[in-house]
Amino acid sequence: MLNKVILWTILIAPWFTLFFLNKEDIKRFAPPAILASYLMIIYNVIAKNENHWVINENIIPWLKPLYVSGIFGGFPVLTLWIFYFTYGRFWRYLITNIILDFLFAIFPFHYLFHNILGIYTLVNITPWERFFLFVTFAIILYGFYKWQESIFKPALKEKSSS
């Protein structure tokens, strides 16, 4: 029961933090947040096929191979907040992601979810491999947003000048 409460909290609680952002900032940083979820869905499907882990507890049974709480709760909202506070300062962004990815993939969250609560069990991947994968995702997200911003900023300038 405790595991279900934790998983539901990871899914729902982060969304309430968006009330502290204005609507324009949410719209501005939503694309990398959506891409973060999409990358995590792809990774979860590949991880299931490669037997990276076994998910022992999930809140939506028909999505058992996916880490639903993180994909649709924690990851996109956290990505949005990270971009809000660090975008435009790549090294600050990267260091922030390295710290948070370490907290999730190595200690304390991995230790808590894996060893204490038994929510998942890693099989064919180490915590350090997951950590480096998540840092790679962070770099991809930053590059994606830089690219996207370079496409849409000129269009916005043209629109506002006419």
mmCIF file of N, CA, C and O in Angstrom, residues 1 16 54 75 93 95 99 122 128 136 141-142:
data_model
loop_
_atom_site.group_PDB
_atom_site.id
_atom_site.type_symbol
_atom_site.label_atom_id
_atom_site.label_comp_id
_atom_site.label_asym_id
_atom_site.label_seq_id
_atom_site.Cartn_x
_atom_site.Cartn_y
_atom_site.Cartn_z
ATOM 1 N N MET A 1 0.810 -1.198 0.000
ATOM 2 C CA MET A 1 0.000 0.000 0.000
ATOM 3 C C MET A 1 0.857 1.268 0.000
ATOM 4 O O MET A 1 0.574 2.212 -0.722
ATOM 5 N N PHE A 16 1.171 19.984 -9.343
ATOM 6 C CA PHE A 16 0.692 21.101 -8.537
ATOM 7 C C PHE A 16 1.737 22.204 -8.400
ATOM 8 O O PHE A 16 1.392 23.357 -8.139
ATOM 9 N N VAL A 54 12.911 -5.277 -13.828
ATOM 10 C CA VAL A 54 11.590 -5.841 -13.633
ATOM 11 C C VAL A 54 10.858 -4.858 -12.723
ATOM 12 O O VAL A 54 11.356 -4.515 -11.645
ATOM 13 N N PHE A 75 9.218 13.253 -14.262
ATOM 14 C CA PHE A 75 10.180 13.645 -15.302
ATOM 15 C C PHE A 75 9.781 14.885 -16.089
ATOM 16 O O PHE A 75 10.585 15.807 -16.223
ATOM 17 N N TYR A 93 22.883 24.154 -16.274
ATOM 18 C CA TYR A 93 21.895 23.144 -16.656
ATOM 19 C C TYR A 93 22.482 21.743 -16.521
ATOM 20 O O TYR A 93 21.868 20.849 -15.928
ATOM 21 N N ILE A 95 25.193 20.654 -14.846
ATOM 22 C CA ILE A 95 25.534 20.296 -13.456
ATOM 23 C C ILE A 95 24.272 19.976 -12.665
ATOM 24 O O ILE A 95 24.241 19.004 -11.898
ATOM 25 N N ILE A 99 23.540 16.271 -10.984
ATOM 26 C CA ILE A 99 23.204 16.073 -9.568
ATOM 27 C C ILE A 99 21.866 15.348 -9.431
ATOM 28 O O ILE A 99 21.762 14.354 -8.699
ATOM 29 N N LEU A 122 16.708 -3.955 -10.833
ATOM 30 C CA LEU A 122 17.566 -3.864 -12.009
ATOM 31 C C LEU A 122 18.109 -5.244 -12.342
ATOM 32 O O LEU A 122 18.479 -6.000 -11.453
ATOM 33 N N TRP A 128 24.918 2.980 -12.609
ATOM 34 C CA TRP A 128 25.796 3.933 -13.282
ATOM 35 C C TRP A 128 25.493 4.027 -14.775
ATOM 36 O O TRP A 128 25.563 5.115 -15.355
ATOM 37 N N THR A 136 22.836 11.764 -20.795
ATOM 38 C CA THR A 136 22.771 11.868 -22.254
ATOM 39 C C THR A 136 21.424 12.416 -22.692
ATOM 40 O O THR A 136 21.347 13.290 -23.571
ATOM 41 N N LEU A 141 17.974 16.879 -24.719
ATOM 42 C CA LEU A 141 16.878 17.822 -24.470
ATOM 43 C C LEU A 141 17.335 19.267 -24.642
ATOM 44 O O LEU A 141 16.627 20.087 -25.231
ATOM 45 N N TYR A 142 18.512 19.571 -24.142
ATOM 46 C CA TYR A 142 19.023 20.936 -24.274
ATOM 47 C C TYR A 142 19.255 21.282 -25.736
ATOM 48 O O TYR A 142 18.868 22.352 -26.207
#
